[in-house]
PDB file of C-alpha atoms and ligand atoms in Angstrom:
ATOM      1  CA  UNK A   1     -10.033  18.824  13.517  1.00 78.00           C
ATOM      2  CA  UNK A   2      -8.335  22.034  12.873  1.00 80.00           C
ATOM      3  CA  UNK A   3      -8.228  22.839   8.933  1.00 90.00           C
ATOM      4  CA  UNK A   4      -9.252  26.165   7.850  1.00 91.00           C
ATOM      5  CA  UNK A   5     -12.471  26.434   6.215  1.00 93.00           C
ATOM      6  CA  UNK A   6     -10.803  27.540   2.802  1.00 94.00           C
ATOM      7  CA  UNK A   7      -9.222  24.050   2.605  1.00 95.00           C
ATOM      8  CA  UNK A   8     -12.632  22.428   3.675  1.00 95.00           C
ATOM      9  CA  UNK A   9     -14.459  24.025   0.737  1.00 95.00           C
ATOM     10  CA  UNK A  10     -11.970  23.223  -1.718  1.00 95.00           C
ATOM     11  CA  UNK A  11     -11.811  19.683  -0.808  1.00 97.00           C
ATOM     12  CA  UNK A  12     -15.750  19.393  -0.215  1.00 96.00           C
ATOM     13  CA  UNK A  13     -15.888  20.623  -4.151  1.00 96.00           C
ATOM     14  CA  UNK A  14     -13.473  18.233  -5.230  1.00 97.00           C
ATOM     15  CA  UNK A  15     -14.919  16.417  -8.286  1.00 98.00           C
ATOM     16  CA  UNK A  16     -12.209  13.217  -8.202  1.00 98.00           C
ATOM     17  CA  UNK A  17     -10.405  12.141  -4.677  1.00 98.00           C
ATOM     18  CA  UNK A  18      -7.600  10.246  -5.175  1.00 98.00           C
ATOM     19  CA  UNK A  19      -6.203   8.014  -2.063  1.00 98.00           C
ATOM     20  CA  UNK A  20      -2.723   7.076  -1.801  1.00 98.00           C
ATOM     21  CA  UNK A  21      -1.616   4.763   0.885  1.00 98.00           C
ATOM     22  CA  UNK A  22       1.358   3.036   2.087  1.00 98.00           C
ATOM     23  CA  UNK A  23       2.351   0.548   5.052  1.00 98.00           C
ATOM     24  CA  UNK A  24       1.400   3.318   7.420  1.00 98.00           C
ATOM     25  CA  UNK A  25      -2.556   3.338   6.841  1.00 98.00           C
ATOM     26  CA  UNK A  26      -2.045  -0.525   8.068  1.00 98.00           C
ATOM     27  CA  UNK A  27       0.411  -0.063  10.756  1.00 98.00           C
ATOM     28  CA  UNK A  28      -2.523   0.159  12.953  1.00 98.00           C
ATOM     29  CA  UNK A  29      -3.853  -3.065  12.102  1.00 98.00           C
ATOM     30  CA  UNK A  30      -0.838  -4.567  12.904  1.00 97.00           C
ATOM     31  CA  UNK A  31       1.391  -5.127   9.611  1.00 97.00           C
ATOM     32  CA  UNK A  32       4.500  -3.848  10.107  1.00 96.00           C
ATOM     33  CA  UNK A  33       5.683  -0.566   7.924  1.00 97.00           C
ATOM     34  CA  UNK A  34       9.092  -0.837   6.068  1.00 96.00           C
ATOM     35  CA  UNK A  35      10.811   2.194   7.565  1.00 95.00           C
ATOM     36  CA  UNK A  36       9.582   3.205  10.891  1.00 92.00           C
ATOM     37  CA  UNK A  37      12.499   2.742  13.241  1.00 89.00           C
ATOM     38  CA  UNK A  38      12.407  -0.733  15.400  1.00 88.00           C
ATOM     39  CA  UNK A  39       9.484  -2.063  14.016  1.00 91.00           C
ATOM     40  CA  UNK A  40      10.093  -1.393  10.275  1.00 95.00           C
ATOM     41  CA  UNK A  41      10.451  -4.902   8.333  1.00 94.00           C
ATOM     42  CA  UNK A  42      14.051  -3.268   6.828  1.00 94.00           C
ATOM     43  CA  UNK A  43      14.752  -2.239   9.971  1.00 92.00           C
ATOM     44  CA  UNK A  44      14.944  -6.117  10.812  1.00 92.00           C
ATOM     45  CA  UNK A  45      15.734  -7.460   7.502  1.00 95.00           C
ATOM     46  CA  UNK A  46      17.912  -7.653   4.758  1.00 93.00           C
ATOM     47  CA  UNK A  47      15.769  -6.236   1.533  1.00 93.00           C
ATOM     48  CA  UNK A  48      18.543  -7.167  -0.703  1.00 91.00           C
ATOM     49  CA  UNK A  49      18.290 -10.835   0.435  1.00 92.00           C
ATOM     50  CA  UNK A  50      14.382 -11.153   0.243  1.00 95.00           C
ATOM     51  CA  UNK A  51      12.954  -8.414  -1.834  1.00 97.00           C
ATOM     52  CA  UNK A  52      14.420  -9.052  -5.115  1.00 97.00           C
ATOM     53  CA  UNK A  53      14.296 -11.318  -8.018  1.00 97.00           C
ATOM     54  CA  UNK A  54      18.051 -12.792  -7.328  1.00 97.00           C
ATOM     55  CA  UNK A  55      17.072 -13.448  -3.567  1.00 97.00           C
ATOM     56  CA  UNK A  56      14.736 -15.756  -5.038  1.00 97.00           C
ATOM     57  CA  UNK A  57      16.611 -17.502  -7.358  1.00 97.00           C
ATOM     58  CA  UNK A  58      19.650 -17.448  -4.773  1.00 97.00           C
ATOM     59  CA  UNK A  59      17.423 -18.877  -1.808  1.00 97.00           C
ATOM     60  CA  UNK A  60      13.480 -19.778  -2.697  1.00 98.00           C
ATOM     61  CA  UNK A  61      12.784 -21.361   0.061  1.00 97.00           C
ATOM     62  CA  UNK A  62      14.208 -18.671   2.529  1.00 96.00           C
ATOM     63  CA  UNK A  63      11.976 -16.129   0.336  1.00 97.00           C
ATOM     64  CA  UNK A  64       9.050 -18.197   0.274  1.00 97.00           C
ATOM     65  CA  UNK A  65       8.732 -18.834   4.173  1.00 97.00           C
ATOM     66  CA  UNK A  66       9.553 -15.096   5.038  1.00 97.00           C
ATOM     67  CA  UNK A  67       6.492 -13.833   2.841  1.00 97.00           C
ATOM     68  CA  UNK A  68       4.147 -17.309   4.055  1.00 97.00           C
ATOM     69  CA  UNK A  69       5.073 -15.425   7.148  1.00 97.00           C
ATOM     70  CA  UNK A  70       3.765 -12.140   6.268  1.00 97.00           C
ATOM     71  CA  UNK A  71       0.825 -13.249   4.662  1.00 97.00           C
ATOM     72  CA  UNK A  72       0.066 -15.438   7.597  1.00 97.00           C
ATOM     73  CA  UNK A  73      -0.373 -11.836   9.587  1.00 97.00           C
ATOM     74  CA  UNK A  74      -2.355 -10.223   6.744  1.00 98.00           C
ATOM     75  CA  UNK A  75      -4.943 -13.137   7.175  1.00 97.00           C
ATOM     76  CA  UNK A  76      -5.332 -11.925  10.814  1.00 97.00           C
ATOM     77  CA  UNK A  77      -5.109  -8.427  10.408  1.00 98.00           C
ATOM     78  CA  UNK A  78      -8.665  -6.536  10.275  1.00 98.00           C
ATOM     79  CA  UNK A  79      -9.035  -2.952   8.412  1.00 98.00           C
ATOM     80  CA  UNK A  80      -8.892  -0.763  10.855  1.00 98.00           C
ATOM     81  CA  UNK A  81     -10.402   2.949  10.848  1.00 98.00           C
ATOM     82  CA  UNK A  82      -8.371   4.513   8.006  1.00 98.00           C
ATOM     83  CA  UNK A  83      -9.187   1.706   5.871  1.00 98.00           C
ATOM     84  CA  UNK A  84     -13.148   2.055   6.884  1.00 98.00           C
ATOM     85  CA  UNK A  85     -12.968   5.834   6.400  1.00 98.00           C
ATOM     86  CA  UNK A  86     -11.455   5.522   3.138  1.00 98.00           C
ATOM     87  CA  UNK A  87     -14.264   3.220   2.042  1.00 98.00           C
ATOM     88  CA  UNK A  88     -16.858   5.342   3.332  1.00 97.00           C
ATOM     89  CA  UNK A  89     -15.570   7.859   1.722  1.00 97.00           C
ATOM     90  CA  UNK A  90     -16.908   6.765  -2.006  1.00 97.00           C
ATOM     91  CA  UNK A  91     -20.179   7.256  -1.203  1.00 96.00           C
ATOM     92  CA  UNK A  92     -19.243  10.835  -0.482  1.00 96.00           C
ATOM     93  CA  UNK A  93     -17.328  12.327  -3.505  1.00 97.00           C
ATOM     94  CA  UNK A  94     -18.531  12.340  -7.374  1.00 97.00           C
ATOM     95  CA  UNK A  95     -15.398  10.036  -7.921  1.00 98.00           C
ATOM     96  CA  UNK A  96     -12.451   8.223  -5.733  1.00 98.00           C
ATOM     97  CA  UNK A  97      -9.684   6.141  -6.868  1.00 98.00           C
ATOM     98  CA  UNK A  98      -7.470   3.960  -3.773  1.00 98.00           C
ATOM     99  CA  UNK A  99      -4.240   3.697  -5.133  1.00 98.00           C
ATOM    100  CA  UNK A 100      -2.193   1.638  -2.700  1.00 98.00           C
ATOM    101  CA  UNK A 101       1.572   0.696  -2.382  1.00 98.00           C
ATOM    102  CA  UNK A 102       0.626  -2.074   0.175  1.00 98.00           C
ATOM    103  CA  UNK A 103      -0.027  -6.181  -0.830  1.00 98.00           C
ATOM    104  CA  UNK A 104      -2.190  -6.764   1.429  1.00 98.00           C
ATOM    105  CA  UNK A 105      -6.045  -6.560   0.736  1.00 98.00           C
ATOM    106  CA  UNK A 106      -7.610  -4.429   3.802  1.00 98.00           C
ATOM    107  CA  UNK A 107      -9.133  -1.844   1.813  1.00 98.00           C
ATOM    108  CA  UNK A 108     -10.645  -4.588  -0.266  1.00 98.00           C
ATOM    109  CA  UNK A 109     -11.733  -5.814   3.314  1.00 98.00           C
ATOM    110  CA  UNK A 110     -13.112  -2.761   4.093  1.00 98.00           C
ATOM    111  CA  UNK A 111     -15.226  -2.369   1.190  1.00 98.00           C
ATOM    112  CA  UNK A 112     -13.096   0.028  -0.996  1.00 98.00           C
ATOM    113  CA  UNK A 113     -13.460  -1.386  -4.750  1.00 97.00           C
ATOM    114  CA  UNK A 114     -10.994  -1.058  -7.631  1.00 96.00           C
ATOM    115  CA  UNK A 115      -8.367  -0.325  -5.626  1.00 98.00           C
ATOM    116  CA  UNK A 116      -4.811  -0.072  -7.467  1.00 98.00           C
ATOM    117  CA  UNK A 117      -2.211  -2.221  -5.775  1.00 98.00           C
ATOM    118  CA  UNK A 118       1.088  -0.710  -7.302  1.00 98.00           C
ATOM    119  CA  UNK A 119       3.192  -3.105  -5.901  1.00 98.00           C
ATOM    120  CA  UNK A 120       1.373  -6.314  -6.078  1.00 98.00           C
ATOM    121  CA  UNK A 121      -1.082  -8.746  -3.503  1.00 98.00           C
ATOM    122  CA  UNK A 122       0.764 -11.092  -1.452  1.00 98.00           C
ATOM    123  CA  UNK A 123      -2.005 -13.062  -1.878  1.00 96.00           C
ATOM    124  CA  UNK A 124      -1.649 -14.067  -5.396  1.00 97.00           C
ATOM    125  CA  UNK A 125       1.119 -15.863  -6.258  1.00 98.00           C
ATOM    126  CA  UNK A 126       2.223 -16.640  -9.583  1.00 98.00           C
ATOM    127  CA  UNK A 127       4.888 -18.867 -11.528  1.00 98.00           C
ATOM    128  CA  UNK A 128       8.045 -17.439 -11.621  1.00 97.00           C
ATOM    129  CA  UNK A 129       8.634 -19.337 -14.875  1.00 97.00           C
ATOM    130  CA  UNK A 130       5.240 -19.311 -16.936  1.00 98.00           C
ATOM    131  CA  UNK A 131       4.247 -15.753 -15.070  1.00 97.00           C
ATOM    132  CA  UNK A 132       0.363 -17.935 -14.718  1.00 98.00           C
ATOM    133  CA  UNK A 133      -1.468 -17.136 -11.359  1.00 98.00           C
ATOM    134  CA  UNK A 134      -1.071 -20.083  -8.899  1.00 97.00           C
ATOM    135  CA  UNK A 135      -3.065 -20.899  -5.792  1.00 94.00           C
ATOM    136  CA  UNK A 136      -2.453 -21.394  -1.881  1.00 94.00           C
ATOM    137  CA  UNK A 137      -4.093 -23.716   0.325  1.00 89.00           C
ATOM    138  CA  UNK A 138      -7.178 -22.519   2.278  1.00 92.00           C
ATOM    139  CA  UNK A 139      -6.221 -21.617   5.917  1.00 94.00           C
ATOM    140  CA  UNK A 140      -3.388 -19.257   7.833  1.00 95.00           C
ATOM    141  CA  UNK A 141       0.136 -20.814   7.947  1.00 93.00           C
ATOM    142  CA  UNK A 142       1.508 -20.573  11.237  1.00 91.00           C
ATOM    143  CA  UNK A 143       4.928 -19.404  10.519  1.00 90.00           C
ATOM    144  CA  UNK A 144       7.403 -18.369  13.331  1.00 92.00           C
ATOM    145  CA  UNK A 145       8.200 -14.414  13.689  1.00 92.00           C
ATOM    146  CA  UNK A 146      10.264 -14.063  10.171  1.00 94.00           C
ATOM    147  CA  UNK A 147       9.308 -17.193   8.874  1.00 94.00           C
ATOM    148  CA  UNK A 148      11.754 -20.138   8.358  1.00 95.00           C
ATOM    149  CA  UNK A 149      12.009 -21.835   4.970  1.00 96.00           C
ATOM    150  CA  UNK A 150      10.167 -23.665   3.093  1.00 96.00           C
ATOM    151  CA  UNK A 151       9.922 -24.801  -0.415  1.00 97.00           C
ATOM    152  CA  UNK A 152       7.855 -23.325  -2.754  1.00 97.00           C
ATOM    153  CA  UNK A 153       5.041 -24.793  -4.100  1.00 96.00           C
ATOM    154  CA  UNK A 154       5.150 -25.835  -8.232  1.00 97.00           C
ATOM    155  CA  UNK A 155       2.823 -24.755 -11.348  1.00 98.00           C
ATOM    156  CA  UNK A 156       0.586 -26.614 -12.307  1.00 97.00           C
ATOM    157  CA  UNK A 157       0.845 -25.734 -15.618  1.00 97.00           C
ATOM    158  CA  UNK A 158       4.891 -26.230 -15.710  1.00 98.00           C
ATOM    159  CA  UNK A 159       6.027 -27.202 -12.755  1.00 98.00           C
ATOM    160  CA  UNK A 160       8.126 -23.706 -11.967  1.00 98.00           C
ATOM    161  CA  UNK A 161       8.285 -22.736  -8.574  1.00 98.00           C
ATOM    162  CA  UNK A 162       5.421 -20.062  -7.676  1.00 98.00           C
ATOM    163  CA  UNK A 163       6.639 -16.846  -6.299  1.00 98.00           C
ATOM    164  CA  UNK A 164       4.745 -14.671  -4.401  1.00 98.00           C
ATOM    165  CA  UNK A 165       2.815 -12.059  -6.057  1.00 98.00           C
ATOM    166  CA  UNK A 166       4.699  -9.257  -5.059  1.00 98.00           C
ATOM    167  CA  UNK A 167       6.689  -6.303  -6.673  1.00 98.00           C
ATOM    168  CA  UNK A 168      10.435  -6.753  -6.103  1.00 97.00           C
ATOM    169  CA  UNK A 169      13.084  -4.148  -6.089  1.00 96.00           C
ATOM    170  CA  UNK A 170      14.499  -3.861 -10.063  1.00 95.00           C
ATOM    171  CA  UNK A 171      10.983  -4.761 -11.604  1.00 97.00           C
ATOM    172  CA  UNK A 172       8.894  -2.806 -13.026  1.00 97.00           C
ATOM    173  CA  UNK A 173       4.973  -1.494 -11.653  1.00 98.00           C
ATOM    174  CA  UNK A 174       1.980  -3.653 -13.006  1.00 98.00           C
ATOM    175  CA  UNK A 175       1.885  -1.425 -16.290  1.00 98.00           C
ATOM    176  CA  UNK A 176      -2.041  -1.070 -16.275  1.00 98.00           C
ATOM    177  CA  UNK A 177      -2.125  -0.196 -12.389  1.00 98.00           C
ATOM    178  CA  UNK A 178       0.199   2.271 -13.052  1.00 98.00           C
ATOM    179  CA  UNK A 179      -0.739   3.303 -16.160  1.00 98.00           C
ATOM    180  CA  UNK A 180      -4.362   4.423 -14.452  1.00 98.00           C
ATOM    181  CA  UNK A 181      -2.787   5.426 -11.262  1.00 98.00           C
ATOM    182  CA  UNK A 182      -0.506   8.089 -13.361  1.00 98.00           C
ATOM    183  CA  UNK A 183      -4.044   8.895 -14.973  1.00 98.00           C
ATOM    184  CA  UNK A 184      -5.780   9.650 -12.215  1.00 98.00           C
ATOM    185  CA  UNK A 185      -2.857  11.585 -10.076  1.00 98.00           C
ATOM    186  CA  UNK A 186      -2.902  13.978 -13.221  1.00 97.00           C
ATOM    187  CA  UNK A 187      -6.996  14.182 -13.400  1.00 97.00           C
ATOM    188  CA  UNK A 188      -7.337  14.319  -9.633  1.00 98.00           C
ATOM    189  CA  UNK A 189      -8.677  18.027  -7.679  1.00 96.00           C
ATOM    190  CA  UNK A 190      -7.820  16.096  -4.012  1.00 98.00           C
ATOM    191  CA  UNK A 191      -4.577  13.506  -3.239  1.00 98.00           C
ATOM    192  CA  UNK A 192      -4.281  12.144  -0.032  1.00 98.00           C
ATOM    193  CA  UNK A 193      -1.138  10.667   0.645  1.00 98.00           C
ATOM    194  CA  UNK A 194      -1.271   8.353   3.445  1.00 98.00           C
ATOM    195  CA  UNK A 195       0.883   6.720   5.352  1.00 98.00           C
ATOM    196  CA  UNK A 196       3.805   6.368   3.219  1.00 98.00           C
ATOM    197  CA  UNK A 197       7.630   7.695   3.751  1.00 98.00           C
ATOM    198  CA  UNK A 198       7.287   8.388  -0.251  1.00 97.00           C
ATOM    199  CA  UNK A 199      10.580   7.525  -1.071  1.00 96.00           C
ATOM    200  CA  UNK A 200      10.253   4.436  -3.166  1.00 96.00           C
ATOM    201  CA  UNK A 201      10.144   5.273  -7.197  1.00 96.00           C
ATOM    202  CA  UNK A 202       8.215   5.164  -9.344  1.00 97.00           C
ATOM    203  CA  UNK A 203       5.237   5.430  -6.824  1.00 97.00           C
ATOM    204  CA  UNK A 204       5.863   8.724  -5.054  1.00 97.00           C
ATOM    205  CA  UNK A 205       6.068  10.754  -8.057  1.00 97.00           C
ATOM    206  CA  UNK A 206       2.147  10.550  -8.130  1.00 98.00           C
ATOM    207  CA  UNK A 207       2.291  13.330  -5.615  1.00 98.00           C
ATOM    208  CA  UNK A 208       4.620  15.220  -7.319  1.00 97.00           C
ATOM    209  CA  UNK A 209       2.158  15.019 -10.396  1.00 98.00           C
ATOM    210  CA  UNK A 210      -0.949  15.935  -7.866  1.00 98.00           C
ATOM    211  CA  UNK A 211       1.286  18.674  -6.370  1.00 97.00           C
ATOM    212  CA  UNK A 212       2.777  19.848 -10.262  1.00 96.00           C
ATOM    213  CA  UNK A 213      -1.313  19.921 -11.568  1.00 94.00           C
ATOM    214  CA  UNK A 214      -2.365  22.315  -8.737  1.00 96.00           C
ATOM    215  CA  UNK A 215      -5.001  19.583  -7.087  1.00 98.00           C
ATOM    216  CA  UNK A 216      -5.163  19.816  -3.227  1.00 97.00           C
ATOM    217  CA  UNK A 217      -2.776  17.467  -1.296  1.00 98.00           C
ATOM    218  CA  UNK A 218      -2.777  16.502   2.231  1.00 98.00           C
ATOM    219  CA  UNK A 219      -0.413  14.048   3.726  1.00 98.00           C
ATOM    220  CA  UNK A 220      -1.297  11.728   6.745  1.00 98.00           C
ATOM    221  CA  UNK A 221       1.735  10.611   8.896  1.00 98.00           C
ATOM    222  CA  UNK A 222       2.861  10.959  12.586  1.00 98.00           C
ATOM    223  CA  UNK A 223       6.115  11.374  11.085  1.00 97.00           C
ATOM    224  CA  UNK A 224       8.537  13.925   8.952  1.00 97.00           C
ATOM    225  CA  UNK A 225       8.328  13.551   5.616  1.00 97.00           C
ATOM    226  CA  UNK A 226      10.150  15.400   2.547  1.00 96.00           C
ATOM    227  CA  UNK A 227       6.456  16.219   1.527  1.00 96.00           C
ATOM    228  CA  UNK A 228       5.748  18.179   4.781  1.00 97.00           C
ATOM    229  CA  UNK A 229       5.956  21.493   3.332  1.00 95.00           C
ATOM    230  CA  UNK A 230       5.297  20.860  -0.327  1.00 96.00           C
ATOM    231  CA  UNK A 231       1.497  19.038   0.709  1.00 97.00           C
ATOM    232  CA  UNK A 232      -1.430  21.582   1.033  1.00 96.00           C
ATOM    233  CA  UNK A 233      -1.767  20.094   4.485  1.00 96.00           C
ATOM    234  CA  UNK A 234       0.226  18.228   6.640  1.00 97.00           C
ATOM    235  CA  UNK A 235      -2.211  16.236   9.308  1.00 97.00           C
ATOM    236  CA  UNK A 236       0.253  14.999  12.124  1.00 97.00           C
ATOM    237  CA  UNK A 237      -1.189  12.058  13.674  1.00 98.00           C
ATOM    238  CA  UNK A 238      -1.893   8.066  13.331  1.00 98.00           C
ATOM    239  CA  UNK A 239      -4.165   7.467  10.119  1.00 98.00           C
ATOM    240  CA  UNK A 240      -6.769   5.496  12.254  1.00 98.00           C
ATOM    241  CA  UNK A 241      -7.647   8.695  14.238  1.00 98.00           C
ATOM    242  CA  UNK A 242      -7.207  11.527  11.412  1.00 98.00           C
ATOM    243  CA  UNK A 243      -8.575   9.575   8.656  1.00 98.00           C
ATOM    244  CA  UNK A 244     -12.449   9.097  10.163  1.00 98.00           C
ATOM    245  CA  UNK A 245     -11.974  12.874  11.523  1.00 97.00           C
ATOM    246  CA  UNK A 246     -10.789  14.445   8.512  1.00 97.00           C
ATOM    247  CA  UNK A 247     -13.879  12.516   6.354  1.00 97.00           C
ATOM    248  CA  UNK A 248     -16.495  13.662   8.796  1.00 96.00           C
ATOM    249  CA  UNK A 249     -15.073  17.265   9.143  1.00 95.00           C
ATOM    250  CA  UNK A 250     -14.895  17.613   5.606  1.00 97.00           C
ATOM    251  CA  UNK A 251     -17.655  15.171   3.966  1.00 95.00           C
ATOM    252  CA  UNK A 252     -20.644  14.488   6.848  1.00 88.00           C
ATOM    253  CA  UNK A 253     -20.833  11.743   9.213  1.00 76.00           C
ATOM    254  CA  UNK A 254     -19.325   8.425   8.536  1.00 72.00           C
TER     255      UNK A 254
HETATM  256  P1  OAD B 301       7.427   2.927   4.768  1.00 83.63           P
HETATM  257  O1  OAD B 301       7.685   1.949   5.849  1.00 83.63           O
HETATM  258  O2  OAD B 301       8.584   3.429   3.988  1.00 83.63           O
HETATM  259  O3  OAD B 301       6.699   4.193   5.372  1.00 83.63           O
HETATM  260  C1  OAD B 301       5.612   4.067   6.216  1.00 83.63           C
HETATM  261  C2  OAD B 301       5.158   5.433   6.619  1.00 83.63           C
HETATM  262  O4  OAD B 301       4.012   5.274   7.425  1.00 83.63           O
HETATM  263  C3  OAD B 301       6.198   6.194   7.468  1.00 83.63           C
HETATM  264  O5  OAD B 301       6.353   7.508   6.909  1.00 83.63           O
HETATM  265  C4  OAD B 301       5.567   6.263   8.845  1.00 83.63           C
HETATM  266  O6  OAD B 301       5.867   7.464   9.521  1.00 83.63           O
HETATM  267  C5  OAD B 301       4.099   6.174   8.507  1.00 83.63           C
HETATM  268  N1  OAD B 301       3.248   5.641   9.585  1.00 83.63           N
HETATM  269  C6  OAD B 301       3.569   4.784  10.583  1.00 83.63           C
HETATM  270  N2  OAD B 301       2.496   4.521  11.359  1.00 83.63           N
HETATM  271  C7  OAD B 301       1.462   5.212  10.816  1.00 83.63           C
HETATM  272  C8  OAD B 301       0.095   5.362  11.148  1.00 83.63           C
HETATM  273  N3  OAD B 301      -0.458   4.743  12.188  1.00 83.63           N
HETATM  274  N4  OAD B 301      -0.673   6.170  10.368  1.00 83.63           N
HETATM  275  C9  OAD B 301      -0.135   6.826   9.293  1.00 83.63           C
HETATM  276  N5  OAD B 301       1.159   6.708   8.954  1.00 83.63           N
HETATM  277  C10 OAD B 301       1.948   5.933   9.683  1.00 83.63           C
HETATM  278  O7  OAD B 301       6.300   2.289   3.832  1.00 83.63           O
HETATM  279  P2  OAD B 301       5.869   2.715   2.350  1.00 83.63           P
HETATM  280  O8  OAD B 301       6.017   4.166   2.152  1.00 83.63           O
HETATM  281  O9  OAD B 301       4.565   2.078   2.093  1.00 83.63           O
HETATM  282  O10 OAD B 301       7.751  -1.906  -1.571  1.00 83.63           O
HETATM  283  O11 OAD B 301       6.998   1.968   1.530  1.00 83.63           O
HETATM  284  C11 OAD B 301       6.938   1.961   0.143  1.00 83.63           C
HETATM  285  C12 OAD B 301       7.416   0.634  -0.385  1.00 83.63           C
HETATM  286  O12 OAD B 301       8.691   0.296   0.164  1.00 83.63           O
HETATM  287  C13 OAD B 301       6.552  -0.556  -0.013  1.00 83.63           C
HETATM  288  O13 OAD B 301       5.425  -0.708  -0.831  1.00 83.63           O
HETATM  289  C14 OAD B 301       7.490  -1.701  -0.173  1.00 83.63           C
HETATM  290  C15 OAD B 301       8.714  -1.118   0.493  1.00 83.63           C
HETATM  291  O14 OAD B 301       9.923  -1.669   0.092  1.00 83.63           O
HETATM  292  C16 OAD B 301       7.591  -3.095  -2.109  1.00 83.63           C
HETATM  293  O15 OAD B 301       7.222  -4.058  -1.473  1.00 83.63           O
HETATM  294  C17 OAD B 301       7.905  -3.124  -3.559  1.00 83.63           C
END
């Protein structure tokens, strides 16, 4: 891996590492990203008509089915080396915080703790009327490619329909994720962004704040981003293959 040594001591003296991912640290594990082109799940679909609070009220059954859908492939999807090198990584720095865009729970799976899910877990639903946490069945749905609909499951508590536990466009960030995600962007020495396009608000602005408080910041993505030349580093690639090679350059053997 080709960083120059000045960047290796800095980030090998680091004192707090924060992580940021998006969909692109799970691409490679098989859930689809947002944006890429073709494959990107608002490439395919209409955002508008599934990703926000009036989608649901409008249609909760065609909501309900398209995200049974997507959890259904987060249930098969393994971590995959980013995830695993991002876990290992703990062991190697005096303090890490994962702060991740995505719902699903691979870095959980991969042993990362703590992690900071900024825009929900798809698997924790909740009642869209009484706002307490509901439950789904054991097992993996099996839901055709974009899901077809299907009513939502009540509260037991009031008998609202249970959404899934997602952020939608128009609603605000989990305050206390946020709240310590803003914390440790502004505390941090090292960000790695990750796999994200970092254009959804509020969540890219924690690399502005890294960028703003002088820490080191290196991006991960085989694409362009608006970041490329404001990042310390720009590592062009896949996260599954830079990810293990950047920790092992930089940290010792994983
Ligand atoms: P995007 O789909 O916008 O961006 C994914 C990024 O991952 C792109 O920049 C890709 O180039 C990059 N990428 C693709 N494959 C990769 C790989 N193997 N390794 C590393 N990077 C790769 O996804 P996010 O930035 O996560 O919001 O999107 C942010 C938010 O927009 C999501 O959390 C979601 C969406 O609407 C909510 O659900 C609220």
């Amino acid at each position: 891996m080709d960083i120059e040594e000045r960047l290796v001591r800095r980030l090998r003296s680091a004192r707090h590492v924060l992580v940021f991912t998006g969909a692109g640290v799970s691409a490679e594990s098989g859930i689809p990203t947002f944006r890429d082109a073709l494959t990107g799940l608002w490439e395919n679909f209409d955002a508008e008509a599934l990703a926000t609070p009036e989608a649901f009220e409008r249609d909760p059954a065609m909501v309900w089915g398209w995200y049974e859908w997507r959890r259904a492939k987060v249930l098969r999807a393994q971590p995959n080396p980013a995830h695993l090198a991002i876990a290992a990584l703990a062991a190697r720095v005096p303090r890490l915080t994962v702060v991740t865009q995505n719902v699903d729970d691979l870095h959980e799976r991969a042993g990362s703790h703590d992690v900071l899910h900024l825009h929900g877990r798809i698997d924790r639903p909740f009642c869209a009327v009484c706002r307490r946490p509901g439950a789904y069945p054991p097992g993996i749905p099996d839901e055709p490619e974009g899901g077809r609909p299907l009513e939502p499951p009540r509260c037991i508590h009031c008998g609202g329909r249970l959404r899934p536990g997602v952020v939608w466009f128009g609603e605000m960030l989990p305050e206390a994720e946020w709240d310590a995600a803003i914390a440790a962007a502004e505390s941090c020495d090292a960000f790695l962004c990750i796999g994200t396009s970092s254009v959804v608000q509020p969540a890219a602005s924690l690399t502005t704040m890294a960028i703003r408080r002088g820490a080191i910041t290196i991006q991960v993505n085989p694409n362009p981003t608006d970041l490329d030349h404001s990042v310390s580093l720009n590592l062009s690639g896949p996260a599954g293959m830079i990810m293990p090679a950047l920790v092992d350059r930089v940290w010792g053997e994983i």
